[in-house]
mmCIF file of C-alpha atoms in Angstrom:
data_model
loop_
_atom_site.group_PDB
_atom_site.id
_atom_site.type_symbol
_atom_site.label_atom_id
_atom_site.label_comp_id
_atom_site.label_asym_id
_atom_site.label_seq_id
_atom_site.Cartn_x
_atom_site.Cartn_y
_atom_site.Cartn_z
ATOM 1 C CA UNK A 1 -45.509 -64.459 41.294
ATOM 2 C CA UNK A 2 -45.288 -66.103 37.416
ATOM 3 C CA UNK A 3 -41.604 -66.186 35.694
ATOM 4 C CA UNK A 4 -43.417 -65.945 32.161
ATOM 5 C CA UNK A 5 -40.017 -66.873 30.741
ATOM 6 C CA UNK A 6 -40.819 -70.696 32.082
ATOM 7 C CA UNK A 7 -43.980 -70.035 32.589
ATOM 8 C CA UNK A 8 -43.921 -71.868 35.421
ATOM 9 C CA UNK A 9 -45.070 -71.116 39.233
ATOM 10 C CA UNK A 10 -42.047 -69.208 41.491
ATOM 11 C CA UNK A 11 -44.619 -69.763 44.881
ATOM 12 C CA UNK A 12 -42.274 -70.612 48.272
ATOM 13 C CA UNK A 13 -43.687 -74.387 47.878
ATOM 14 C CA UNK A 14 -42.199 -74.950 44.772
ATOM 15 C CA UNK A 15 -39.087 -72.904 45.678
ATOM 16 C CA UNK A 16 -38.054 -75.867 48.072
ATOM 17 C CA UNK A 17 -38.655 -78.231 45.284
ATOM 18 C CA UNK A 18 -37.941 -75.810 41.978
ATOM 19 C CA UNK A 19 -39.142 -76.681 38.115
ATOM 20 C CA UNK A 20 -36.084 -79.259 35.962
ATOM 21 C CA UNK A 21 -35.470 -78.594 32.943
ATOM 22 C CA UNK A 22 -34.627 -81.765 30.296
ATOM 23 C CA UNK A 23 -35.466 -83.588 27.625
ATOM 24 C CA UNK A 24 -38.744 -85.746 25.920
ATOM 25 C CA UNK A 25 -37.055 -88.755 24.498
ATOM 26 C CA UNK A 26 -39.798 -90.854 24.585
ATOM 27 C CA UNK A 27 -43.974 -90.555 24.407
ATOM 28 C CA UNK A 28 -46.242 -93.189 24.647
ATOM 29 C CA UNK A 29 -50.159 -93.096 24.891
ATOM 30 C CA UNK A 30 -50.538 -89.448 27.297
ATOM 31 C CA UNK A 31 -46.745 -90.056 28.976
ATOM 32 C CA UNK A 32 -43.290 -88.872 28.562
ATOM 33 C CA UNK A 33 -39.787 -90.329 29.563
ATOM 34 C CA UNK A 34 -37.636 -86.876 30.403
ATOM 35 C CA UNK A 35 -34.091 -87.106 30.498
ATOM 36 C CA UNK A 36 -33.635 -84.501 33.363
ATOM 37 C CA UNK A 37 -30.096 -82.337 32.274
ATOM 38 C CA UNK A 38 -29.052 -82.085 35.694
ATOM 39 C CA UNK A 39 -30.641 -84.317 39.399
ATOM 40 C CA UNK A 40 -30.251 -81.950 41.653
ATOM 41 C CA UNK A 41 -27.328 -83.114 43.925
ATOM 42 C CA UNK A 42 -29.034 -82.859 47.779
ATOM 43 C CA UNK A 43 -31.145 -85.607 46.479
ATOM 44 C CA UNK A 44 -28.428 -87.044 43.990
ATOM 45 C CA UNK A 45 -29.168 -90.573 45.972
ATOM 46 C CA UNK A 46 -32.370 -91.107 44.778
ATOM 47 C CA UNK A 47 -32.941 -88.673 42.121
ATOM 48 C CA UNK A 48 -33.222 -90.351 38.915
ATOM 49 C CA UNK A 49 -32.022 -89.128 35.839
ATOM 50 C CA UNK A 50 -35.377 -90.630 34.137
ATOM 51 C CA UNK A 51 -38.546 -88.882 35.110
ATOM 52 C CA UNK A 52 -42.266 -91.060 33.858
ATOM 53 C CA UNK A 53 -43.764 -87.693 33.506
ATOM 54 C CA UNK A 54 -47.393 -86.094 32.497
ATOM 55 C CA UNK A 55 -48.706 -83.023 30.959
ATOM 56 C CA UNK A 56 -50.276 -80.542 32.657
ATOM 57 C CA UNK A 57 -54.193 -79.195 31.763
ATOM 58 C CA UNK A 58 -53.004 -76.001 31.008
ATOM 59 C CA UNK A 59 -50.903 -77.222 28.387
ATOM 60 C CA UNK A 60 -53.917 -79.298 27.213
ATOM 61 C CA UNK A 61 -56.363 -76.776 26.815
ATOM 62 C CA UNK A 62 -53.807 -74.489 24.930
ATOM 63 C CA UNK A 63 -52.973 -76.932 23.105
ATOM 64 C CA UNK A 64 -49.741 -77.818 23.363
ATOM 65 C CA UNK A 65 -48.205 -80.568 22.263
ATOM 66 C CA UNK A 66 -45.152 -82.524 23.473
ATOM 67 C CA UNK A 67 -43.030 -84.258 21.351
ATOM 68 C CA UNK A 68 -39.653 -86.675 21.013
ATOM 69 C CA UNK A 69 -36.941 -84.020 21.785
ATOM 70 C CA UNK A 70 -38.771 -81.223 23.103
ATOM 71 C CA UNK A 71 -36.465 -78.571 25.584
ATOM 72 C CA UNK A 72 -39.501 -79.380 28.627
ATOM 73 C CA UNK A 73 -39.786 -77.912 32.639
ATOM 74 C CA UNK A 74 -40.824 -80.612 34.631
ATOM 75 C CA UNK A 75 -42.743 -79.615 38.157
ATOM 76 C CA UNK A 76 -42.802 -81.340 40.712
ATOM 77 C CA UNK A 77 -40.556 -84.436 41.206
ATOM 78 C CA UNK A 78 -41.353 -87.100 42.726
ATOM 79 C CA UNK A 79 -38.163 -88.935 43.149
ATOM 80 C CA UNK A 80 -38.950 -91.601 44.580
ATOM 81 C CA UNK A 81 -41.631 -92.715 42.336
ATOM 82 C CA UNK A 82 -39.899 -91.565 39.267
ATOM 83 C CA UNK A 83 -42.551 -89.520 38.497
ATOM 84 C CA UNK A 84 -43.051 -85.321 37.422
ATOM 85 C CA UNK A 85 -45.448 -83.611 35.214
ATOM 86 C CA UNK A 86 -44.273 -81.221 32.221
ATOM 87 C CA UNK A 87 -44.918 -77.748 32.711
ATOM 88 C CA UNK A 88 -43.424 -75.924 29.594
ATOM 89 C CA UNK A 89 -42.545 -76.311 26.489
ATOM 90 C CA UNK A 90 -39.613 -74.677 25.604
ATOM 91 C CA UNK A 91 -39.155 -73.402 22.002
ATOM 92 C CA UNK A 92 -37.918 -75.255 19.212
ATOM 93 C CA UNK A 93 -35.292 -74.484 16.701
ATOM 94 C CA UNK A 94 -36.972 -77.329 14.020
ATOM 95 C CA UNK A 95 -39.308 -79.520 13.882
ATOM 96 C CA UNK A 96 -40.349 -82.436 11.753
ATOM 97 C CA UNK A 97 -44.325 -83.541 11.649
ATOM 98 C CA UNK A 98 -43.923 -87.029 10.033
ATOM 99 C CA UNK A 99 -42.633 -88.279 12.468
ATOM 100 C CA UNK A 100 -43.347 -85.813 15.444
ATOM 101 C CA UNK A 101 -40.045 -84.647 16.082
ATOM 102 C CA UNK A 102 -38.403 -81.723 17.895
ATOM 103 C CA UNK A 103 -35.244 -80.128 17.741
ATOM 104 C CA UNK A 104 -33.449 -82.339 15.120
ATOM 105 C CA UNK A 105 -30.922 -81.088 13.184
ATOM 106 C CA UNK A 106 -29.512 -84.058 11.223
ATOM 107 C CA UNK A 107 -31.122 -87.102 9.034
ATOM 108 C CA UNK A 108 -29.014 -89.870 9.153
ATOM 109 C CA UNK A 109 -30.155 -92.008 6.006
ATOM 110 C CA UNK A 110 -29.445 -95.662 5.602
ATOM 111 C CA UNK A 111 -30.270 -97.627 2.548
ATOM 112 C CA UNK A 112 -29.458 -101.426 2.007
ATOM 113 C CA UNK A 113 -26.452 -101.864 -0.700
ATOM 114 C CA UNK A 114 -27.741 -105.169 -1.316
ATOM 115 C CA UNK A 115 -30.733 -107.498 0.455
ATOM 116 C CA UNK A 116 -33.085 -105.875 -0.358
ATOM 117 C CA UNK A 117 -31.533 -104.359 -4.331
ATOM 118 C CA UNK A 118 -30.845 -100.824 -3.616
ATOM 119 C CA UNK A 119 -33.629 -99.037 -5.480
ATOM 120 C CA UNK A 120 -32.002 -95.668 -7.261
ATOM 121 C CA UNK A 121 -35.625 -94.273 -7.802
ATOM 122 C CA UNK A 122 -36.532 -95.271 -4.432
ATOM 123 C CA UNK A 123 -33.472 -93.333 -2.974
ATOM 124 C CA UNK A 124 -34.032 -90.351 -4.170
ATOM 125 C CA UNK A 125 -36.904 -89.749 -3.131
ATOM 126 C CA UNK A 126 -36.172 -90.513 0.481
ATOM 127 C CA UNK A 127 -33.548 -88.113 0.058
ATOM 128 C CA UNK A 128 -35.400 -85.426 -1.078
ATOM 129 C CA UNK A 129 -37.870 -85.375 1.401
ATOM 130 C CA UNK A 130 -34.471 -85.434 4.251
ATOM 131 C CA UNK A 131 -33.918 -82.357 2.094
ATOM 132 C CA UNK A 132 -37.056 -80.406 2.057
ATOM 133 C CA UNK A 133 -36.726 -80.814 5.584
ATOM 134 C CA UNK A 134 -33.903 -78.213 5.563
ATOM 135 C CA UNK A 135 -31.364 -80.314 8.016
ATOM 136 C CA UNK A 136 -27.533 -81.511 6.846
ATOM 137 C CA UNK A 137 -28.301 -85.049 5.727
ATOM 138 C CA UNK A 138 -26.053 -87.994 5.788
ATOM 139 C CA UNK A 139 -26.045 -91.686 3.527
ATOM 140 C CA UNK A 140 -24.756 -94.247 4.158
ATOM 141 C CA UNK A 141 -25.225 -97.743 2.810
ATOM 142 C CA UNK A 142 -24.707 -101.036 4.640
ATOM 143 C CA UNK A 143 -24.578 -104.706 4.345
ATOM 144 C CA UNK A 144 -21.085 -103.674 2.373
ATOM 145 C CA UNK A 145 -19.413 -107.038 3.626
ATOM 146 C CA UNK A 146 -21.790 -108.542 0.374
ATOM 147 C CA UNK A 147 -20.552 -106.337 -1.496
ATOM 148 C CA UNK A 148 -16.837 -105.895 -3.590
ATOM 149 C CA UNK A 149 -15.208 -102.804 -3.655
ATOM 150 C CA UNK A 150 -15.269 -102.423 -6.822
ATOM 151 C CA UNK A 151 -19.037 -101.466 -6.684
ATOM 152 C CA UNK A 152 -18.800 -100.109 -3.496
ATOM 153 C CA UNK A 153 -16.571 -96.972 -5.211
ATOM 154 C CA UNK A 154 -18.915 -96.563 -8.658
ATOM 155 C CA UNK A 155 -21.709 -96.623 -6.555
ATOM 156 C CA UNK A 156 -20.663 -94.087 -4.643
ATOM 157 C CA UNK A 157 -18.787 -92.254 -7.637
ATOM 158 C CA UNK A 158 -22.630 -91.932 -9.325
ATOM 159 C CA UNK A 159 -23.801 -90.549 -5.490
ATOM 160 C CA UNK A 160 -21.123 -88.120 -5.123
ATOM 161 C CA UNK A 161 -22.594 -86.756 -8.451
ATOM 162 C CA UNK A 162 -25.945 -86.815 -6.941
ATOM 163 C CA UNK A 163 -24.009 -84.270 -4.316
ATOM 164 C CA UNK A 164 -24.065 -86.777 -1.636
ATOM 165 C CA UNK A 165 -21.058 -88.573 -0.196
ATOM 166 C CA UNK A 166 -22.427 -91.987 1.177
ATOM 167 C CA UNK A 167 -20.552 -93.729 3.733
ATOM 168 C CA UNK A 168 -19.924 -97.685 2.681
ATOM 169 C CA UNK A 169 -20.672 -99.119 6.446
ATOM 170 C CA UNK A 170 -21.213 -103.246 7.270
ATOM 171 C CA UNK A 171 -23.248 -103.944 11.055
ATOM 172 C CA UNK A 172 -21.503 -107.344 10.563
ATOM 173 C CA UNK A 173 -17.322 -105.925 9.713
ATOM 174 C CA UNK A 174 -17.924 -102.691 11.843
ATOM 175 C CA UNK A 175 -16.930 -100.643 8.900
ATOM 176 C CA UNK A 176 -16.765 -96.881 8.517
ATOM 177 C CA UNK A 177 -19.125 -96.692 12.070
ATOM 178 C CA UNK A 178 -16.622 -94.761 13.794
ATOM 179 C CA UNK A 179 -16.918 -92.201 11.096
ATOM 180 C CA UNK A 180 -20.737 -92.057 11.898
ATOM 181 C CA UNK A 181 -20.285 -91.867 15.833
ATOM 182 C CA UNK A 182 -18.805 -88.816 15.313
ATOM 183 C CA UNK A 183 -21.485 -87.034 13.310
ATOM 184 C CA UNK A 184 -23.605 -88.346 15.725
ATOM 185 C CA UNK A 185 -22.557 -86.321 18.169
ATOM 186 C CA UNK A 186 -23.666 -84.006 20.364
ATOM 187 C CA UNK A 187 -27.262 -83.249 18.707
ATOM 188 C CA UNK A 188 -30.485 -84.837 17.550
ATOM 189 C CA UNK A 189 -30.664 -86.994 15.036
ATOM 190 C CA UNK A 190 -33.470 -88.636 13.570
ATOM 191 C CA UNK A 191 -32.301 -92.500 11.555
ATOM 192 C CA UNK A 192 -34.307 -92.642 8.806
ATOM 193 C CA UNK A 193 -34.613 -95.122 5.374
ATOM 194 C CA UNK A 194 -36.741 -98.070 4.597
ATOM 195 C CA UNK A 195 -37.875 -101.153 5.996
ATOM 196 C CA UNK A 196 -34.845 -104.791 6.096
ATOM 197 C CA UNK A 197 -31.684 -101.898 5.389
ATOM 198 C CA UNK A 198 -30.615 -102.261 8.586
ATOM 199 C CA UNK A 199 -31.114 -99.907 10.580
ATOM 200 C CA UNK A 200 -31.730 -100.714 13.784
ATOM 201 C CA UNK A 201 -28.376 -103.377 13.949
ATOM 202 C CA UNK A 202 -26.530 -100.059 12.869
ATOM 203 C CA UNK A 203 -28.315 -98.918 16.271
ATOM 204 C CA UNK A 204 -27.208 -101.321 17.998
ATOM 205 C CA UNK A 205 -23.955 -101.349 17.369
ATOM 206 C CA UNK A 206 -23.774 -97.648 18.114
ATOM 207 C CA UNK A 207 -25.796 -98.334 21.634
ATOM 208 C CA UNK A 208 -25.438 -101.436 22.495
ATOM 209 C CA UNK A 209 -27.465 -101.544 25.680
ATOM 210 C CA UNK A 210 -30.001 -100.869 23.547
ATOM 211 C CA UNK A 211 -30.322 -104.579 21.897
ATOM 212 C CA UNK A 212 -33.570 -103.177 19.405
ATOM 213 C CA UNK A 213 -35.610 -106.326 18.000
ATOM 214 C CA UNK A 214 -34.001 -107.606 14.515
ATOM 215 C CA UNK A 215 -36.331 -109.751 11.904
ATOM 216 C CA UNK A 216 -35.305 -110.805 9.172
ATOM 217 C CA UNK A 217 -36.031 -109.716 5.800
ATOM 218 C CA UNK A 218 -40.119 -110.514 4.404
ATOM 219 C CA UNK A 219 -39.027 -112.248 0.757
ATOM 220 C CA UNK A 220 -42.814 -111.400 -0.916
ATOM 221 C CA UNK A 221 -41.849 -107.682 0.247
ATOM 222 C CA UNK A 222 -38.306 -107.414 0.255
ATOM 223 C CA UNK A 223 -38.993 -106.320 3.948
ATOM 224 C CA UNK A 224 -37.556 -105.652 7.280
ATOM 225 C CA UNK A 225 -39.793 -107.425 10.288
ATOM 226 C CA UNK A 226 -38.655 -105.357 12.784
ATOM 227 C CA UNK A 227 -41.458 -103.500 14.921
ATOM 228 C CA UNK A 228 -40.906 -99.974 16.022
ATOM 229 C CA UNK A 229 -44.148 -98.201 17.680
ATOM 230 C CA UNK A 230 -43.237 -95.415 18.537
ATOM 231 C CA UNK A 231 -40.459 -92.682 18.796
ATOM 232 C CA UNK A 232 -38.118 -92.473 21.004
ATOM 233 C CA UNK A 233 -34.856 -91.215 21.494
ATOM 234 C CA UNK A 234 -32.018 -92.755 22.232
ATOM 235 C CA UNK A 235 -28.401 -91.571 24.475
ATOM 236 C CA UNK A 236 -25.228 -92.474 22.354
ATOM 237 C CA UNK A 237 -22.403 -93.408 24.018
ATOM 238 C CA UNK A 238 -20.040 -90.265 22.893
ATOM 239 C CA UNK A 239 -22.611 -88.350 23.397
ATOM 240 C CA UNK A 240 -25.599 -86.843 21.035
ATOM 241 C CA UNK A 241 -28.818 -88.313 20.926
ATOM 242 C CA UNK A 242 -31.085 -90.839 17.714
ATOM 243 C CA UNK A 243 -34.417 -90.999 17.458
ATOM 244 C CA UNK A 244 -35.596 -93.945 15.904
ATOM 245 C CA UNK A 245 -38.596 -93.224 13.766
ATOM 246 C CA UNK A 246 -41.639 -95.428 12.662
ATOM 247 C CA UNK A 247 -44.147 -95.289 9.755
ATOM 248 C CA UNK A 248 -41.485 -93.751 8.226
ATOM 249 C CA UNK A 249 -40.749 -96.099 5.326
ATOM 250 C CA UNK A 250 -42.952 -94.231 2.609
ATOM 251 C CA UNK A 251 -42.386 -90.323 2.072
ATOM 252 C CA UNK A 252 -44.933 -88.582 1.073
ATOM 253 C CA UNK A 253 -44.932 -85.098 -0.529
ATOM 254 C CA UNK A 254 -45.650 -82.416 1.581
ATOM 255 C CA UNK A 255 -43.596 -79.396 -0.414
ATOM 256 C CA UNK A 256 -44.731 -77.501 -3.739
ATOM 257 C CA UNK A 257 -43.222 -77.155 -7.141
ATOM 258 C CA UNK A 258 -41.043 -74.586 -6.909
ATOM 259 C CA UNK A 259 -39.915 -75.892 -2.786
ATOM 260 C CA UNK A 260 -39.179 -78.885 -4.986
ATOM 261 C CA UNK A 261 -36.619 -77.167 -6.999
ATOM 262 C CA UNK A 262 -34.795 -76.976 -3.963
ATOM 263 C CA UNK A 263 -34.353 -80.308 -2.643
ATOM 264 C CA UNK A 264 -31.338 -81.289 -5.352
ATOM 265 C CA UNK A 265 -28.224 -80.602 -4.886
ATOM 266 C CA UNK A 266 -27.521 -80.947 -8.068
ATOM 267 C CA UNK A 267 -30.209 -78.357 -9.322
ATOM 268 C CA UNK A 268 -28.346 -76.229 -7.040
ATOM 269 C CA UNK A 269 -25.033 -76.140 -7.996
ATOM 270 C CA UNK A 270 -26.231 -75.173 -11.483
ATOM 271 C CA UNK A 271 -28.327 -72.248 -10.284
ATOM 272 C CA UNK A 272 -25.180 -71.153 -8.604
ATOM 273 C CA UNK A 273 -23.170 -71.062 -12.036
ATOM 274 C CA UNK A 274 -25.962 -69.430 -13.844
ATOM 275 C CA UNK A 275 -29.697 -68.239 -14.481
ATOM 276 C CA UNK A 276 -32.588 -68.999 -15.880
ATOM 277 C CA UNK A 277 -34.877 -67.548 -17.616
ATOM 278 C CA UNK A 278 -37.564 -66.939 -15.630
ATOM 279 C CA UNK A 279 -37.185 -66.310 -12.052
ATOM 280 C CA UNK A 280 -40.313 -68.872 -11.188
ATOM 281 C CA UNK A 281 -38.414 -71.694 -13.513
ATOM 282 C CA UNK A 282 -39.263 -75.889 -13.413
ATOM 283 C CA UNK A 283 -36.303 -76.257 -15.633
ATOM 284 C CA UNK A 284 -38.848 -78.423 -17.436
ATOM 285 C CA UNK A 285 -39.860 -77.072 -21.174
ATOM 286 C CA UNK A 286 -39.291 -73.347 -20.199
ATOM 287 C CA UNK A 287 -36.886 -71.522 -22.858
ATOM 288 C CA UNK A 288 -33.098 -70.702 -21.597
ATOM 289 C CA UNK A 289 -33.119 -72.826 -18.793
ATOM 290 C CA UNK A 290 -29.909 -73.099 -16.826
ATOM 291 C CA UNK A 291 -31.103 -76.264 -15.168
ATOM 292 C CA UNK A 292 -32.283 -78.491 -17.779
ATOM 293 C CA UNK A 293 -29.833 -81.218 -19.058
ATOM 294 C CA UNK A 294 -28.316 -84.100 -19.537
ATOM 295 C CA UNK A 295 -27.991 -85.476 -15.184
ATOM 296 C CA UNK A 296 -28.628 -88.464 -14.604
ATOM 297 C CA UNK A 297 -31.943 -87.335 -11.621
ATOM 298 C CA UNK A 298 -32.642 -85.133 -14.390
ATOM 299 C CA UNK A 299 -35.099 -87.912 -15.017
ATOM 300 C CA UNK A 300 -36.190 -88.315 -11.463
ATOM 301 C CA UNK A 301 -36.985 -85.103 -10.871
ATOM 302 C CA UNK A 302 -39.553 -84.959 -13.914
ATOM 303 C CA UNK A 303 -41.448 -87.420 -12.262
ATOM 304 C CA UNK A 304 -41.446 -85.884 -8.641
ATOM 305 C CA UNK A 305 -42.392 -82.622 -10.013
ATOM 306 C CA UNK A 306 -45.100 -84.329 -11.948
ATOM 307 C CA UNK A 307 -46.632 -86.369 -8.414
ATOM 308 C CA UNK A 308 -46.068 -82.891 -7.296
ATOM 309 C CA UNK A 309 -47.997 -80.380 -9.391
ATOM 310 C CA UNK A 310 -50.709 -82.905 -10.048
ATOM 311 C CA UNK A 311 -51.301 -82.585 -6.370
ATOM 312 C CA UNK A 312 -50.791 -78.704 -6.625
ATOM 313 C CA UNK A 313 -53.582 -78.984 -8.914
ATOM 314 C CA UNK A 314 -56.703 -81.149 -6.973
ATOM 315 C CA UNK A 315 -55.891 -78.896 -4.312
ATOM 316 C CA UNK A 316 -56.809 -75.653 -6.200
ATOM 317 C CA UNK A 317 -59.774 -77.230 -7.730
ATOM 318 C CA UNK A 318 -61.272 -77.973 -4.016
ATOM 319 C CA UNK A 319 -61.251 -74.601 -3.367
ATOM 320 C CA UNK A 320 -61.532 -74.484 0.062
ATOM 321 C CA UNK A 321 -57.427 -74.260 0.631
ATOM 322 C CA UNK A 322 -57.284 -76.390 2.383
ATOM 323 C CA UNK A 323 -56.388 -80.007 2.441
ATOM 324 C CA UNK A 324 -58.379 -82.657 2.457
ATOM 325 C CA UNK A 325 -55.821 -85.249 0.027
ATOM 326 C CA UNK A 326 -52.648 -86.599 0.176
ATOM 327 C CA UNK A 327 -50.114 -88.244 -1.889
ATOM 328 C CA UNK A 328 -49.198 -91.708 -0.950
ATOM 329 C CA UNK A 329 -46.248 -93.729 -2.571
ATOM 330 C CA UNK A 330 -46.667 -97.194 -2.523
ATOM 331 C CA UNK A 331 -44.758 -100.174 -2.024
ATOM 332 C CA UNK A 332 -44.407 -100.160 -5.741
ATOM 333 C CA UNK A 333 -44.054 -96.659 -6.318
ATOM 334 C CA UNK A 334 -47.495 -95.723 -7.208
ATOM 335 C CA UNK A 335 -48.958 -92.801 -6.406
ATOM 336 C CA UNK A 336 -51.911 -92.565 -4.671
ATOM 337 C CA UNK A 337 -54.295 -89.961 -3.749
ATOM 338 C CA UNK A 338 -55.466 -90.698 -0.303
ATOM 339 C CA UNK A 339 -58.451 -88.291 1.951
ATOM 340 C CA UNK A 340 -57.109 -86.897 5.004
ATOM 341 C CA UNK A 341 -59.051 -88.046 8.421
ATOM 342 C CA UNK A 342 -61.385 -85.273 9.601
ATOM 343 C CA UNK A 343 -63.278 -85.052 13.221
ATOM 344 C CA UNK A 344 -67.042 -84.275 10.454
ATOM 345 C CA UNK A 345 -66.199 -86.927 7.711
ATOM 346 C CA UNK A 346 -64.362 -90.800 7.643
ATOM 347 C CA UNK A 347 -63.923 -90.892 11.508
ATOM 348 C CA UNK A 348 -66.279 -93.008 13.448
ATOM 349 C CA UNK A 349 -68.439 -91.420 15.726
ATOM 350 C CA UNK A 350 -67.140 -92.124 19.478
ATOM 351 C CA UNK A 351 -68.514 -94.823 21.845
ATOM 352 C CA UNK A 352 -70.381 -92.154 24.056
ATOM 353 C CA UNK A 353 -71.998 -90.819 20.709
ATOM 354 C CA UNK A 354 -73.273 -93.632 20.013
ATOM 355 C CA UNK A 355 -74.569 -94.215 23.780
ATOM 356 C CA UNK A 356 -76.380 -90.795 23.575
ATOM 357 C CA UNK A 357 -77.779 -92.059 20.387
ATOM 358 C CA UNK A 358 -79.060 -95.659 21.265
ATOM 359 C CA UNK A 359 -80.500 -93.583 24.376
ATOM 360 C CA UNK A 360 -82.316 -91.067 22.500
ATOM 361 C CA UNK A 361 -83.703 -94.151 20.659
ATOM 362 C CA UNK A 362 -84.755 -96.284 22.779
ATOM 363 C CA UNK A 363 -86.522 -93.067 24.478
ATOM 364 C CA UNK A 364 -88.147 -92.898 21.495
ATOM 365 C CA UNK A 365 -89.479 -96.354 21.140
ATOM 366 C CA UNK A 366 -90.401 -95.874 24.958
ATOM 367 C CA UNK A 367 -93.287 -92.880 24.267
ATOM 368 C CA UNK A 368 -94.432 -94.778 21.572
ATOM 369 C CA UNK A 369 -95.092 -98.097 23.058
ATOM 370 C CA UNK A 370 -97.131 -95.681 25.956
ATOM 371 C CA UNK A 371 -98.713 -93.643 23.431
ATOM 372 C CA UNK A 372 -99.942 -96.933 22.078
ATOM 373 C CA UNK A 373 -101.367 -98.412 25.052
ATOM 374 C CA UNK A 374 -102.926 -95.301 26.197
#
């Protein structure tokens, strides 16, 4: 008999070793580390809370990916060796594709006040990208111990006009770390921000047992040398999980022009008070627009709108309905279009295919040699 809701067998053998539920906290190669909700009481003396798991073949066949943050069912755990097999992935509440994180509900965006110098356009890019996920967004500015309080207050007032209430924090003095701990309780949070702003130092402060490697800021690029290589969830002492996410240093646009308008709190606030003449108004040069006006990030919005519309135009010209390029923001803020890799283009052939081709050529050469001898 099969339990359809879980997709796992309930045969007598498995009833003696029932499936266990847990959360995937790390993935690397084809292995997944799962934190069990509750190890079996009868095995408590030897049962670990963490199991190193593989993915059942049937999940591979149906194309079911396993992401960090996934709620999963583990079958037949080997308590002695802390191993198991993921048999089922429960429905996700939310999905982030870059980086791949499931069931996150909060983004903690970290920028530095100094070292590197705060770039407002870059900050705006990260905020818009975070807003596009439709998760709740918190903003904290690190290295507050290096900046006079008056400067902090002026910047805080500016960012409140953007629609955010930033926390000025210091990993050195511990300033405002307790409010952050409260924000992270009982949910999965993705920590994001450019390199070199102190994300790893913040994680070390919030979770001392983690001890992430932290390096100096590169003088050439103003970037940190911390080397996160894969997505991982860290358990907070006060409850909740924190995702350290590699490859999130430069956000790419993957929203439409209409969706972009919803990613600015200032635009949302203005549309609550008045309406534009046209329902599809992009707030650029349309008549009777309720949004266009003198607000600080309006120029940012126009810049991002141009980038997004250029990308949409490029995709429409392709005419096949499938995105084959992506918008890439470089270190200097320059936007370029790069081809997405596909199976038939750009990718190198596999070693097996190369071996088969070589074997075929050798066979043809041997046939030619035999013909010449004849």
